[in-house]
Structures are given as structure tokens and as C-alpha cells.
Short mmCIF file of C-alpha atoms in Angstrom, two decimals:
data_model
loop_
_atom_site.label_atom_id
_atom_site.label_comp_id
_atom_site.label_asym_id
_atom_site.label_seq_id
_atom_site.Cartn_x
_atom_site.Cartn_y
_atom_site.Cartn_z
CA MET A 1 31.79 -1.70 -74.41
CA ALA A 2 31.87 -2.69 -70.74
CA SER A 3 31.17 -0.06 -68.12
CA LYS A 4 34.12 1.88 -66.80
CA THR A 5 34.72 4.11 -63.81
CA VAL A 6 36.03 7.62 -63.37
CA THR A 7 36.95 9.27 -60.08
CA VAL A 8 35.93 12.88 -59.44
CA LEU A 9 37.75 14.95 -56.82
CA THR A 10 35.25 17.46 -55.44
CA ILE A 11 36.04 20.97 -54.24
CA HIS A 12 35.86 19.91 -50.58
CA GLY A 13 38.35 17.06 -51.00
CA ARG A 14 35.95 14.13 -51.41
CA ARG A 15 36.50 11.45 -54.06
CA GLN A 16 33.43 10.12 -55.86
CA ASN A 17 33.47 7.14 -58.24
CA VAL A 18 31.10 7.33 -61.19
CA LYS A 19 30.34 4.45 -63.54
CA VAL A 20 30.18 5.53 -67.16
CA GLU A 21 29.16 3.93 -70.43
CA ALA A 22 30.44 4.65 -73.91
CA ASN A 23 27.66 7.17 -74.60
CA THR A 24 27.79 8.87 -71.20
CA THR A 25 28.68 12.54 -71.54
CA ILE A 26 31.08 14.39 -69.26
CA LEU A 27 28.20 16.68 -68.30
CA GLU A 28 26.27 13.70 -66.92
CA VAL A 29 29.28 12.75 -64.79
CA LEU A 30 29.39 16.28 -63.38
CA GLU A 31 25.65 16.33 -62.70
CA GLN A 32 25.78 12.99 -60.83
CA VAL A 33 28.51 14.25 -58.52
CA CYS A 34 26.80 17.62 -57.97
CA SER A 35 23.45 15.98 -57.21
CA LYS A 36 25.07 13.79 -54.55
CA PHE A 37 26.69 16.71 -52.73
CA ASN A 38 23.98 19.31 -53.50
CA PHE A 39 26.15 21.48 -55.75
CA ASN A 40 24.94 23.55 -58.69
CA ALA A 41 26.33 21.88 -61.82
CA LEU A 42 26.14 25.16 -63.79
CA GLU A 43 28.87 26.70 -61.58
CA PHE A 44 31.55 23.98 -61.97
CA ASP A 45 33.74 22.37 -64.60
CA LEU A 46 35.78 19.17 -64.72
CA LYS A 47 39.54 19.28 -65.27
CA HIS A 48 41.86 16.45 -66.29
CA HIS A 49 45.62 17.02 -66.10
CA SER A 50 45.21 20.81 -65.89
CA LYS A 51 42.95 20.79 -68.97
CA ILE A 52 39.28 21.83 -68.78
CA MET A 53 37.13 19.06 -70.25
CA ASP A 54 34.47 19.65 -72.89
CA LEU A 55 31.25 18.74 -71.09
CA SER A 56 29.35 18.01 -74.30
CA VAL A 57 31.66 15.22 -75.46
CA MET A 58 30.86 11.56 -74.85
CA PHE A 59 33.19 9.32 -72.88
CA ARG A 60 34.09 7.25 -75.94
CA PHE A 61 35.41 10.37 -77.68
CA SER A 62 36.96 12.05 -74.63
CA GLY A 63 40.20 10.04 -74.66
CA LEU A 64 39.94 9.35 -70.94
CA PRO A 65 41.31 6.01 -69.70
CA ASN A 66 39.59 3.74 -67.24
CA ASN A 67 39.79 4.96 -63.61
CA ALA A 68 40.72 8.44 -64.77
CA LEU A 69 40.93 11.14 -62.07
CA LEU A 70 38.92 14.30 -62.76
CA GLU A 71 39.03 17.40 -60.63
CA MET A 72 35.98 19.59 -60.08
CA VAL A 73 36.87 23.30 -60.31
CA PRO A 74 34.74 26.47 -60.28
CA ALA A 75 33.68 27.61 -63.74
CA THR A 76 35.04 30.90 -65.02
CA LYS A 77 31.55 31.75 -66.26
CA VAL A 78 28.23 30.42 -65.02
CA ARG A 79 26.58 28.40 -67.76
CA THR A 80 23.08 29.34 -68.84
CA GLU A 81 20.55 27.50 -70.93
CA GLN A 82 21.05 28.49 -74.57
CA ASP A 83 19.17 27.89 -77.79
CA ILE A 84 20.31 25.01 -79.99
CA ILE A 85 19.97 25.16 -83.76
CA LEU A 86 19.10 21.57 -84.59
CA VAL A 87 19.02 19.97 -88.06
CA LEU A 88 17.11 16.72 -88.65
CA GLN A 89 18.33 14.76 -91.68
CA LEU A 90 15.94 12.24 -93.22
CA GLU A 91 16.89 9.10 -95.16
CA ASP A 92 16.26 10.75 -98.54
CA GLY A 93 18.72 13.55 -97.71
CA THR A 94 16.09 16.14 -96.77
CA ARG A 95 17.12 18.39 -93.89
CA LEU A 96 14.68 20.07 -91.51
CA ASN A 97 15.93 22.63 -89.00
CA GLY A 98 14.59 24.27 -85.91
CA THR A 99 15.59 25.96 -82.65
CA PHE A 100 15.20 24.15 -79.32
CA LYS A 101 16.23 24.40 -75.69
CA SER A 102 18.61 21.91 -74.15
CA SER A 103 15.82 20.65 -71.91
CA ALA A 104 13.72 19.53 -74.90
CA ASN A 105 13.54 15.79 -75.52
CA LEU A 106 13.93 14.03 -78.87
CA LEU A 107 10.21 13.24 -79.15
CA ASP A 108 9.42 16.98 -79.06
CA VAL A 109 12.02 17.55 -81.77
CA LEU A 110 10.52 14.81 -83.96
CA GLU A 111 6.95 16.04 -83.52
CA THR A 112 7.99 19.60 -84.30
CA LEU A 113 10.08 18.92 -87.41
CA CYS A 114 8.56 15.71 -88.85
CA LYS A 115 5.19 15.01 -87.25
CA GLU A 116 4.09 12.34 -89.78
CA LYS A 117 6.89 10.02 -88.58
CA ALA A 118 6.36 10.57 -84.87
CA ASN A 119 4.55 7.27 -84.28
CA ALA A 120 5.49 3.75 -83.29
CA GLU A 121 4.45 2.26 -86.66
CA SER A 122 7.20 4.21 -88.46
CA ASN A 123 9.90 2.75 -86.19
CA PRO A 124 11.85 6.00 -85.91
CA VAL A 125 15.48 5.83 -84.79
CA MET A 126 17.39 9.04 -84.07
CA ILE A 127 21.19 8.88 -84.22
CA TYR A 128 23.61 11.44 -82.82
CA MET A 129 27.36 10.81 -82.61
CA ARG A 130 26.91 7.02 -83.06
CA ARG A 131 24.34 6.97 -80.25
CA GLU A 132 21.09 5.32 -81.37
CA VAL A 133 17.88 6.28 -79.59
CA LEU A 134 14.83 4.08 -80.29
CA TRP A 135 11.18 5.04 -80.17
CA ASP A 136 10.71 3.89 -76.59
CA SER A 137 13.51 6.19 -75.35
CA LEU A 138 12.76 9.33 -77.34
CA ASP A 139 10.63 10.94 -74.64
CA ARG A 140 13.23 10.20 -71.94
CA THR A 141 16.28 11.45 -73.85
CA THR A 142 16.87 15.19 -73.72
CA LEU A 143 19.25 17.22 -75.78
CA LYS A 144 21.18 17.98 -72.64
CA SER A 145 21.73 14.26 -72.01
CA LEU A 146 23.26 14.04 -75.48
CA GLY A 147 25.72 16.75 -74.53
CA LEU A 148 23.97 19.50 -76.49
CA THR A 149 23.93 22.70 -74.45
CA GLY A 150 24.33 25.22 -77.27
CA GLY A 151 25.53 25.85 -80.79
CA ARG A 152 24.54 23.73 -83.79
CA ALA A 153 24.01 20.00 -84.21
CA ILE A 154 22.66 17.49 -86.72
CA ILE A 155 20.64 14.37 -85.92
CA ARG A 156 19.89 11.58 -88.40
CA LEU A 157 16.41 10.01 -88.57
CA LEU A 158 16.08 6.42 -89.77
CA GLN A 159 13.14 4.04 -89.95
CA ARG A 160 14.47 0.72 -88.73
CA LYS A 161 13.27 -2.03 -86.49
CA PRO A 162 15.44 -2.72 -83.43
CA GLU A 163 16.55 -6.11 -84.77
CA GLU A 164 17.60 -4.56 -88.09
CA LEU A 165 20.02 -2.23 -86.33
CA LYS A 166 22.12 -5.19 -85.25
CA THR A 167 22.84 -6.08 -88.89
CA GLN A 168 26.05 -4.43 -90.02
CA ALA A 169 25.80 -2.56 -93.28
CA HIS A 170 27.87 -3.34 -96.39
CA VAL A 171 28.87 -6.80 -95.16
CA SER A 172 28.01 -9.70 -97.46
CA ALA A 173 28.08 -13.42 -96.87
CA PRO A 174 31.13 -15.42 -97.97
CA LEU A 175 31.22 -16.02 -101.69
CA PRO A 176 30.36 -19.57 -102.76
CA GLN A 177 33.33 -21.67 -103.81
CA ARG A 178 33.37 -22.33 -107.52
CA GLU A 179 34.28 -25.76 -108.71
CA LYS A 180 37.62 -25.89 -110.44
CA VAL A 181 37.54 -26.35 -114.17
CA ASP A 182 40.28 -28.98 -114.05
CA ASP A 183 38.25 -31.13 -111.63
CA LEU A 184 35.16 -30.94 -113.82
CA VAL A 185 37.15 -31.78 -116.91
CA SER A 186 38.91 -34.72 -115.22
CA ASP A 187 35.58 -36.07 -113.96
CA SER A 188 34.09 -35.90 -117.43
CA LEU A 189 37.15 -37.45 -118.99
CA GLY A 190 37.01 -40.21 -116.41
CA LYS A 191 33.55 -41.09 -117.62
CA VAL A 192 34.81 -41.23 -121.17
CA SER A 193 37.88 -43.37 -120.37
CA SER A 194 35.79 -45.85 -118.40
CA ALA A 195 33.77 -46.74 -121.50
CA PRO A 196 35.94 -45.94 -124.53
CA SER A 197 34.20 -48.30 -126.92
CA ASN A 198 30.81 -46.72 -126.49
CA GLU A 199 30.49 -43.60 -128.63
CA THR A 200 27.18 -42.69 -127.03
CA ASN A 201 28.77 -42.51 -123.58
CA GLN A 202 31.49 -40.24 -124.91
CA LYS A 203 28.96 -37.79 -126.34
CA GLU A 204 27.03 -37.78 -123.05
CA ALA A 205 30.21 -37.09 -121.11
CA CYS A 206 31.10 -34.19 -123.37
CA SER A 207 27.59 -32.81 -123.11
CA ASP A 208 28.01 -32.63 -119.30
CA LEU A 209 30.62 -29.93 -119.71
CA SER A 210 29.20 -26.46 -119.46
CA PRO A 211 29.85 -23.87 -122.18
CA GLN A 212 32.05 -21.91 -119.74
CA ILE A 213 34.35 -24.94 -119.32
CA LEU A 214 34.53 -25.52 -123.04
CA ALA A 215 35.42 -21.87 -123.58
CA LYS A 216 38.31 -22.11 -121.08
CA LYS A 217 39.93 -25.21 -122.61
CA PRO A 218 43.43 -24.64 -124.00
CA LYS A 219 43.80 -23.76 -127.65
CA GLY A 220 44.31 -26.82 -129.83
CA GLU A 221 43.38 -29.30 -127.07
CA GLU A 222 40.36 -31.59 -127.30
CA LEU A 223 38.57 -32.31 -124.06
CA CYS A 224 36.89 -35.48 -125.37
CA PRO A 225 39.13 -38.01 -127.17
CA LEU A 226 38.02 -39.58 -130.41
CA PRO A 227 36.46 -43.05 -130.19
CA GLY A 228 38.79 -45.94 -130.74
CA PRO A 229 41.00 -48.37 -128.86
CA SER A 230 44.10 -46.23 -129.32
CA ASN A 231 42.67 -43.51 -127.09
CA ALA A 232 41.53 -45.79 -124.30
CA GLY A 233 42.99 -44.86 -120.93
CA THR A 234 45.15 -42.04 -122.30
CA LYS A 235 44.98 -38.35 -121.58
CA PRO A 236 44.37 -35.92 -124.42
CA LYS A 237 47.47 -34.20 -125.71
CA PRO A 238 47.61 -30.61 -126.94
CA ILE A 239 47.60 -30.20 -130.69
CA LEU A 240 49.79 -27.55 -132.28
CA THR A 241 48.01 -25.37 -134.78
CA ASN A 242 49.17 -23.04 -137.47
CA GLU A 243 48.39 -20.09 -135.20
CA ASP A 244 51.27 -20.90 -132.86
CA PRO A 245 54.19 -18.51 -133.33
CA VAL A 246 57.34 -19.87 -134.95
CA ARG A 247 60.65 -18.62 -133.68
CA GLU A 248 62.86 -17.18 -136.35
CA ASP A 249 66.61 -17.44 -136.14
CA LYS A 250 68.54 -14.24 -135.74
CA ALA A 251 70.31 -12.84 -138.75
CA PRO A 252 73.95 -13.92 -139.02
CA ARG A 253 76.54 -11.43 -137.89
CA PRO A 254 78.37 -9.59 -140.69
CA ARG A 255 81.87 -10.80 -141.50
CA SER A 256 84.52 -8.57 -139.97
CA ILE A 257 86.71 -6.48 -142.27
CA ILE A 258 89.88 -5.03 -140.73
CA ASN A 259 92.32 -2.75 -142.55
CA ILE A 260 94.80 -1.17 -140.12
CA LEU A 261 95.91 2.34 -141.10
CA GLY A 262 99.29 3.23 -139.63
CA ASP A 263 99.90 3.52 -135.92
CA ARG A 264 97.42 3.35 -132.98
CA ASP A 265 95.70 0.41 -134.72
CA ALA A 266 93.62 2.96 -136.60
CA VAL A 267 90.71 1.80 -138.74
CA LEU A 268 88.21 3.73 -140.87
CA PHE A 269 84.62 2.65 -141.43
CA HIS A 270 81.30 4.20 -142.40
CA GLN A 271 78.33 4.75 -140.16
CA GLU A 272 76.17 2.58 -142.43
CA SER A 273 78.13 -0.50 -141.38
CA VAL A 274 77.05 0.20 -137.80
CA GLU A 275 73.42 0.33 -138.87
CA HIS A 276 73.72 -2.83 -141.00
CA SER A 277 75.31 -4.72 -138.12
CA SER A 278 72.12 -4.44 -136.08
CA GLN A 279 70.35 -7.78 -135.72
CA PHE A 280 66.88 -6.29 -135.30
CA ASP A 281 64.77 -4.67 -137.99
CA LEU A 282 62.35 -2.47 -136.05
CA PRO A 283 59.19 -1.21 -137.74
CA ASP A 284 58.36 2.49 -137.92
CA SER A 285 55.54 2.01 -135.41
CA PHE A 286 58.16 1.13 -132.78
CA PHE A 287 59.27 4.76 -132.68
CA ASP A 288 55.76 6.18 -132.24
CA ILE A 289 55.30 7.76 -128.82
CA THR A 290 52.35 6.34 -126.93
CA VAL A 291 50.55 7.57 -123.82
CA LYS A 292 52.49 5.09 -121.66
CA ASP A 293 55.76 6.42 -123.04
CA VAL A 294 54.78 9.98 -122.15
CA GLN A 295 53.74 8.89 -118.65
CA LYS A 296 57.05 7.08 -118.13
CA MET A 297 59.04 10.07 -119.40
CA TYR A 298 57.08 12.34 -117.08
CA ALA A 299 57.71 10.01 -114.11
CA ASP A 300 61.43 9.88 -114.93
CA LEU A 301 61.56 13.66 -115.17
CA LYS A 302 59.83 14.05 -111.80
CA SER A 303 62.23 11.61 -110.15
CA LYS A 304 65.18 13.44 -111.70
CA VAL A 305 63.92 16.80 -110.44
CA LYS A 306 63.32 15.32 -106.97
CA GLU A 307 66.81 13.87 -106.96
CA LEU A 308 68.32 17.22 -107.91
CA GLU A 309 66.31 19.03 -105.25
CA GLU A 310 67.17 16.58 -102.46
CA GLN A 311 70.84 16.08 -103.20
CA PRO A 312 73.15 17.72 -100.66
CA LEU A 313 75.05 20.86 -101.49
CA MET A 314 78.71 20.29 -102.31
CA THR A 315 81.54 22.75 -101.97
CA SER A 316 84.17 23.20 -104.64
CA ASP A 317 86.62 21.16 -102.56
CA LEU A 318 84.19 18.23 -102.37
CA ARG A 319 83.52 18.36 -106.11
CA LYS A 320 87.24 18.43 -106.78
CA LEU A 321 87.71 15.45 -104.47
CA GLU A 322 84.99 13.45 -106.27
CA GLU A 323 86.61 14.24 -109.63
CA GLU A 324 89.99 13.06 -108.33
CA LYS A 325 88.43 9.82 -107.12
CA ARG A 326 86.92 9.21 -110.55
CA ILE A 327 90.27 9.83 -112.26
CA LEU A 328 92.15 7.52 -109.88
CA ASN A 329 89.59 4.74 -110.35
CA SER A 330 89.83 5.07 -114.13
CA LEU A 331 93.63 4.99 -114.03
CA ALA A 332 93.59 1.87 -111.86
CA ARG A 333 90.93 0.18 -113.98
CA TYR A 334 91.98 0.83 -117.58
CA LYS A 335 95.24 1.06 -119.50
CA ASN A 336 93.93 2.59 -122.72
CA THR A 337 90.77 4.03 -124.21
CA ILE A 338 89.04 3.61 -127.56
CA ILE A 339 88.41 6.93 -129.31
CA ARG A 340 86.14 7.17 -132.33
CA ILE A 341 86.25 10.41 -134.30
CA GLN A 342 83.16 11.03 -136.43
CA PHE A 343 83.43 13.38 -139.42
CA PRO A 344 80.58 15.29 -141.08
CA ASP A 345 80.52 12.80 -144.00
CA ARG A 346 79.62 10.02 -141.46
CA TYR A 347 83.00 8.32 -141.68
CA ILE A 348 84.41 7.21 -138.33
CA LEU A 349 88.13 7.00 -137.57
CA GLN A 350 88.99 4.76 -134.62
CA GLY A 351 92.24 4.85 -132.66
CA ILE A 352 93.65 3.59 -129.35
CA PHE A 353 95.10 6.11 -126.89
CA LYS A 354 96.59 6.12 -123.42
CA LEU A 355 94.63 7.67 -120.59
CA HIS A 356 97.25 10.31 -119.84
CA GLU A 357 97.29 11.59 -123.43
CA THR A 358 95.59 14.89 -124.15
CA VAL A 359 92.93 16.02 -126.58
CA ALA A 360 95.72 17.75 -128.53
CA ASP A 361 97.22 14.31 -129.22
CA VAL A 362 93.91 13.21 -130.72
CA ILE A 363 93.81 16.34 -132.90
CA ALA A 364 97.39 15.60 -134.06
CA PHE A 365 96.31 12.04 -134.91
CA ILE A 366 93.47 13.44 -137.01
CA ILE A 367 95.73 15.90 -138.83
CA THR A 368 98.13 13.12 -139.83
CA ASN A 369 95.26 11.31 -141.57
CA CYS A 370 93.70 14.39 -143.21
CA GLU A 371 94.52 16.52 -146.23
CA LYS A 372 97.26 19.11 -145.91
CA GLN A 373 95.05 22.15 -146.62
CA LEU A 374 92.57 21.22 -143.83
CA PRO A 375 91.37 24.25 -141.79
CA ALA A 376 91.69 24.46 -138.00
CA ILE A 377 89.59 21.90 -136.18
CA HIS A 378 88.29 21.27 -132.68
CA LEU A 379 86.66 18.30 -130.97
CA TYR A 380 83.37 18.31 -129.11
CA THR A 381 80.92 15.87 -127.53
CA THR A 382 77.16 15.87 -127.93
CA PRO A 383 74.52 16.01 -126.50
CA PRO A 384 74.92 18.58 -125.08
CA LYS A 385 77.61 20.12 -127.23
CA ILE A 386 80.77 20.55 -125.15
CA ILE A 387 83.98 21.67 -126.85
CA LEU A 388 86.95 19.85 -125.34
CA SER A 389 90.02 21.80 -124.28
CA PRO A 390 93.19 20.63 -126.07
CA GLU A 391 95.17 20.78 -122.79
CA SER A 392 92.87 18.40 -120.88
CA THR A 393 93.74 14.72 -120.70
CA LEU A 394 91.39 12.04 -121.95
CA VAL A 395 90.62 10.81 -118.46
CA GLU A 396 89.82 14.36 -117.35
CA ALA A 397 87.55 14.83 -120.40
CA LYS A 398 85.64 11.65 -119.40
CA CYS A 399 86.68 9.83 -122.55
CA VAL A 400 87.34 6.57 -120.69
CA PRO A 401 86.95 3.69 -121.50
CA GLN A 402 85.53 4.78 -124.85
CA ALA A 403 84.14 7.90 -126.46
CA ILE A 404 82.73 9.24 -129.71
CA LEU A 405 84.14 12.67 -130.55
CA HIS A 406 82.84 14.90 -133.32
CA VAL A 407 85.05 17.06 -135.52
CA GLY A 408 84.22 20.73 -135.87
CA PHE A 409 85.84 23.14 -138.33
CA GLU A 410 86.65 26.75 -137.64
CA GLY A 411 84.60 29.12 -139.76
CA ASP A 412 82.06 28.06 -142.37
CA VAL A 413 84.45 25.86 -144.36
CA LYS A 414 83.42 22.18 -144.24
CA PRO A 415 85.28 19.96 -146.72
CA ASP A 416 83.36 17.11 -148.27
CA LYS A 417 86.25 14.64 -147.97
CA PRO A 418 88.51 15.76 -145.10
CA LEU A 419 90.54 12.51 -144.93
CA ARG A 420 93.23 11.45 -147.35
CA ALA A 421 92.00 9.85 -150.54
CA ASP A 422 93.99 6.64 -150.02
CA LEU A 423 92.22 5.97 -146.70
CA TYR A 424 88.82 5.70 -148.36
CA GLU A 425 90.15 2.77 -150.39
CA ARG A 426 91.07 0.77 -147.26
CA LEU A 427 87.77 0.79 -145.38
CA SER A 428 86.87 -1.57 -142.56
CA ASN A 429 83.47 -2.23 -141.05
CA ALA A 430 82.01 -1.75 -137.57
CA THR A 431 82.29 -5.45 -136.70
CA GLY A 432 85.99 -5.44 -137.47
CA ALA A 433 86.54 -2.22 -135.50
CA ALA A 434 84.83 -3.77 -132.46
CA GLU A 435 86.92 -6.92 -132.70
CA LEU A 436 90.10 -4.87 -133.03
CA ALA A 437 89.18 -2.84 -129.92
CA ALA A 438 88.43 -6.03 -127.97
CA GLN A 439 91.74 -7.55 -129.07
CA SER A 440 93.64 -4.46 -127.93
CA ARG A 441 92.06 -4.66 -124.48
CA LYS A 442 92.78 -8.37 -124.33
CA ASN A 443 96.45 -7.70 -125.05
CA ALA A 444 96.52 -4.89 -122.47
CA TYR A 445 95.06 -7.01 -119.65
CA GLY A 446 96.57 -10.36 -120.56
CA SER A 447 94.80 -13.53 -121.61
CA LEU A 448 91.09 -13.58 -120.90
CA PRO A 449 88.60 -16.44 -121.11
CA SER A 450 86.91 -16.85 -124.45
CA THR A 451 83.55 -16.11 -122.86
CA THR A 452 84.60 -12.51 -122.20
CA SER A 453 85.29 -11.67 -125.84
CA SER A 454 81.70 -10.58 -126.36
CA VAL A 455 81.77 -8.67 -123.08
CA MET A 456 84.63 -6.47 -124.25
CA GLU A 457 83.05 -5.46 -127.55
CA ILE A 458 82.40 -1.76 -127.95
CA ASP A 459 78.84 -0.63 -128.37
CA LEU A 460 78.20 -0.49 -132.13
CA GLU A 461 75.20 1.78 -131.92
CA GLU A 462 75.57 5.50 -132.39
CA ASP A 463 76.03 7.28 -129.08
CA THR A 464 72.80 9.01 -128.11
CA GLY A 465 73.67 9.83 -124.51
CA ASN A 466 76.89 11.20 -123.11
CA ALA A 467 79.26 11.13 -126.07
CA ALA A 468 82.22 11.17 -123.72
CA GLY A 469 81.25 7.56 -122.96
CA THR A 470 79.81 6.40 -119.69
CA GLU A 471 81.26 3.29 -118.11
CA ARG A 472 78.84 0.56 -119.08
CA SER A 473 78.72 -2.83 -117.53
CA LEU A 474 79.28 -4.58 -120.87
CA ASN A 475 82.51 -2.71 -121.48
CA ARG A 476 84.10 -3.32 -118.08
CA ILE A 477 86.90 -5.78 -117.49
CA PRO A 478 86.13 -8.52 -114.93
CA ASN A 479 87.35 -7.92 -111.41
CA ALA A 480 89.88 -10.75 -111.58
CA ASN A 481 91.73 -9.00 -114.39
CA PHE A 482 91.97 -5.49 -112.97
CA ARG A 483 95.42 -3.98 -113.00
CA PRO A 484 96.57 -3.70 -109.38
CA SER A 485 97.21 -0.18 -108.21
CA SER A 486 100.45 1.06 -106.76
CA VAL A 487 98.99 0.84 -103.26
CA GLN A 488 98.06 -2.81 -103.77
CA SER A 489 101.50 -3.64 -105.16
CA ALA A 490 103.15 -1.95 -102.19
CA THR A 491 100.99 -3.95 -99.84
CA SER A 492 101.75 -7.21 -101.61
CA SER A 493 105.51 -6.48 -101.50
CA GLY A 494 105.50 -6.65 -97.73
CA VAL A 495 105.00 -2.99 -96.78
CA LYS A 496 102.50 -2.71 -93.93
CA THR A 497 99.70 -0.17 -94.22
CA PRO A 498 97.36 1.10 -91.49
CA LYS A 499 94.05 -0.69 -91.03
CA TRP A 500 92.08 2.50 -91.54
CA PHE A 501 93.66 3.09 -94.97
CA LYS A 502 91.43 2.00 -97.85
CA PRO A 503 93.30 1.29 -101.12
CA VAL A 504 92.10 2.93 -104.33
CA GLY A 505 89.64 0.89 -106.33
CA LYS A 506 88.22 -1.06 -103.38
#
């Protein structure tokens, strides 16, 4: 660090420039100015920007810029020489303590606390606040020059030669560059290809390869070609072994069975057909919870809690407004919804409903397909179990664009076969129900490209999340086929709307 300069404004209006080093203390700056003008340094302090400076701190830690202006002011209390409790820490971690005056030098401290190392042969180096004091300067460096005028302090003692102190610790030389395996292999193969007819040369070339290179060669690939004219000048090709995995074709999709039961394009199928339609046969070990699964669940739970804690508070009016926006978007996006009613015997009845129809309409649809002596029923979603109000519409109950509703019976009466007996003879399967639902949406939104038929299929797996049916990306109609809202139709008919007005659905 190059020398810098500070300017001290004395009490009689003089300005004195003082050159300082990185290890110069503020006390030394004050003493230089006081010695020039015959002032007593114990009666004054230095102030920078109306802040009294700590005289014991070094310039490198004081935060003062170059050419800083310091003002000399009278001290509130005359400083006196105090005892310093000094701790000397050796290289092995041993600590030796003693009490000294600020006028004592470091050689006296070393001879008092560790006399056996107070000689030039030991090469003692005492370090305080990154300031290194060698053997030749120990007798000339006092505790006061280090900024120690009282309190406690610790000094480290090392045994180093002056040239060893210039070597930075924990810094190694650059790592040697390793030769690439591919270069070594190509060089060895070049030797082999240059003399393909000589088997002895080929063995010598292969022997040049180190065991590490041979261990890193690809599986099924020979580094040295076999002797013969057919291998001359050609590169070795990888050989497929029996250990390579073989891709198995996916199981064919079950044939669709569709038997329409009355109105609403109703179909009845069993839950087992949903399970059989799955293309993957997962082992039991797949469902075992591992440590990584628990860590991921814990991280998801923490993020969910953080999200709930940081979300802004909403008034009832704002919540009502958000609900109205959701209903309007659903009405502009969909024309009908697919409702699946699951009974306790695991039979599922599927029907197509309009968005403005109520839960009572769904209950009436169930009653028309059930036995006459059926007890009172209600519909609920799970998890969590939420009983739907018969007066609420399907879009208000979040049953758009699809939902799985469960049938509950009033009281303890639960019939084994709640549906009519003739319906069990006309069963469909889950594949047919999905195709029927996709066809109904295709008819509702007009002709769609053939590539979107798989996009419109309803999820065949049993609903394990929100049974009311969240809007999934696979079940959404492409943007080009959305039904235009009334606002958009009014705009297209020539009616001008303000620029600040944003149509619904955009």
C-alpha cells in the first residue's frame, strides 16, 4: 500500500500534513502533530466529521480516505498510562498471558512470556492486526505504537524466516494438464493402422495404453483391431452386447366399448376398466417412500407455507371479484362439462351437462337411472370432503371442464346395487367413455384437427387431487377454437369499445 497523507487542523488554526502507512495508528498521527507544536498528546483527540476517532485503530481499518481532514480537539478526559492484559498465542495453540504497560516493547513481552524463543536463531515473528514485526524490530516497537493503550489484546508468535513470510499460504501451483484419453488412444491406433500386417506391432501398440485408458474405453468397443487386411485403415466400431437394454413396445390400447344409456350421452363403466387401461405396470417398490421423497415433500410444504404467509390479504369484495372472473372465463371457454358420478360399488356413471345447470339437475339424472326405492342422496367431492349444495351451478361448484362426484346416502343405508339392473347389462369401458367425451367436445366446438383428439381425452386415472376437477392443460381446447364472448362478438360487429376496456378471456 502506497503512503497516503492526512491533514490535521490544530487548535490554533494551523494545518499540518502527515504521511501515513497502512499500519500507522491514529495515535501516532496525533503524536507527530503534537511533537511539532509542543502540545501534550494526552490532552487532545482527533475528530473526523464530528466523530471522535479511536486512537488505537490503524489507518487501514479506520475508513479514512486519502487527504482526509482531521480536527484536533481537547479531550474530555486526560488519558493516563494503563495496564494492558496481553495474551501471546504460540503456533501449537498455547496461550501465555501477562500484564504490561503501553511503553513496553515487544522484545520485553517475548522475554517475559516465552524466554526460550527470544533469540535470533528461532526467527520469531509477532503479528498483531495483520502487522508483522520481525526480530530486528521487536526492541523498537512498543505496545503504544501498535495502538495498545489499555484493555486486552492478543498477539500471535510465529517462527518464520523473512523470506517465508512473502509466500502466501494455501495457494498451490497450477495443476498439470492431463493428456486426453482420446488423443492417447488415437496415437496408439495410428501405430496399429500404420502396420496392420504385423501382429507384433499391434500387440506393442496395445501395450502402450495404460490401464487407466483401458478402463475408460467404451463398453463393447475394442481399442486394438484384430489383425487382418479387412481392418487396415479403418476405425474400430462399437460392438453391441447382450447387456444393452432393449426397448419394449408399449401395450396396445384397449378397444373402446360404448353403450349409450338414454339422454346426456350417458355411459356406465367400472373402475377396473380405468385401471386396466393404464399402459404402465409399476412395481410395488415404486410406491415406497424414500428419503429423497420425504425431502421433496418437506420442501414443497415449506414453499406452500411461505406462499400462504406472504400472500396479500384479500377482502370479501376482492374474493368475490376473483370468483366472478373465474366463472366468466369458464363460461367463455367451455360449452359443457363432463360429470362422472362414482357409486360405492365402484361403478361410474358419466353424463354431459351444461355449465349453467345445477347440482340438483345432476341428482335428478342419477335418480332417473337408479332404483325407485333409493334413499335420499347427496353429492360431494373429495379430498377434502365437500358436500355440494343442490342450488349451486356446476360452474360455481368448480365442476368445469370435468369433475368426479361421489354419491352419499342419507343415514346408514347403502344399497349394494343402486342403479337399475338393466344398466349393468349394457356396460362400457373407460376408453369408450373418454372417446365419447372427446367427441362431444368436438361437436360443441366444431371440427378440430385430428391431432387434437388425444388432447381432448379426459384423464382416465382416478382423481386424487381436487375432485371438482382442475383445468389441466391436456383438457383445454386450443386458443383458435375458443368460443368468442359476447364482448368480442360486439366488437367484431362494428361496435366501438374504449381502448382501456379489456375483453373477457384475454
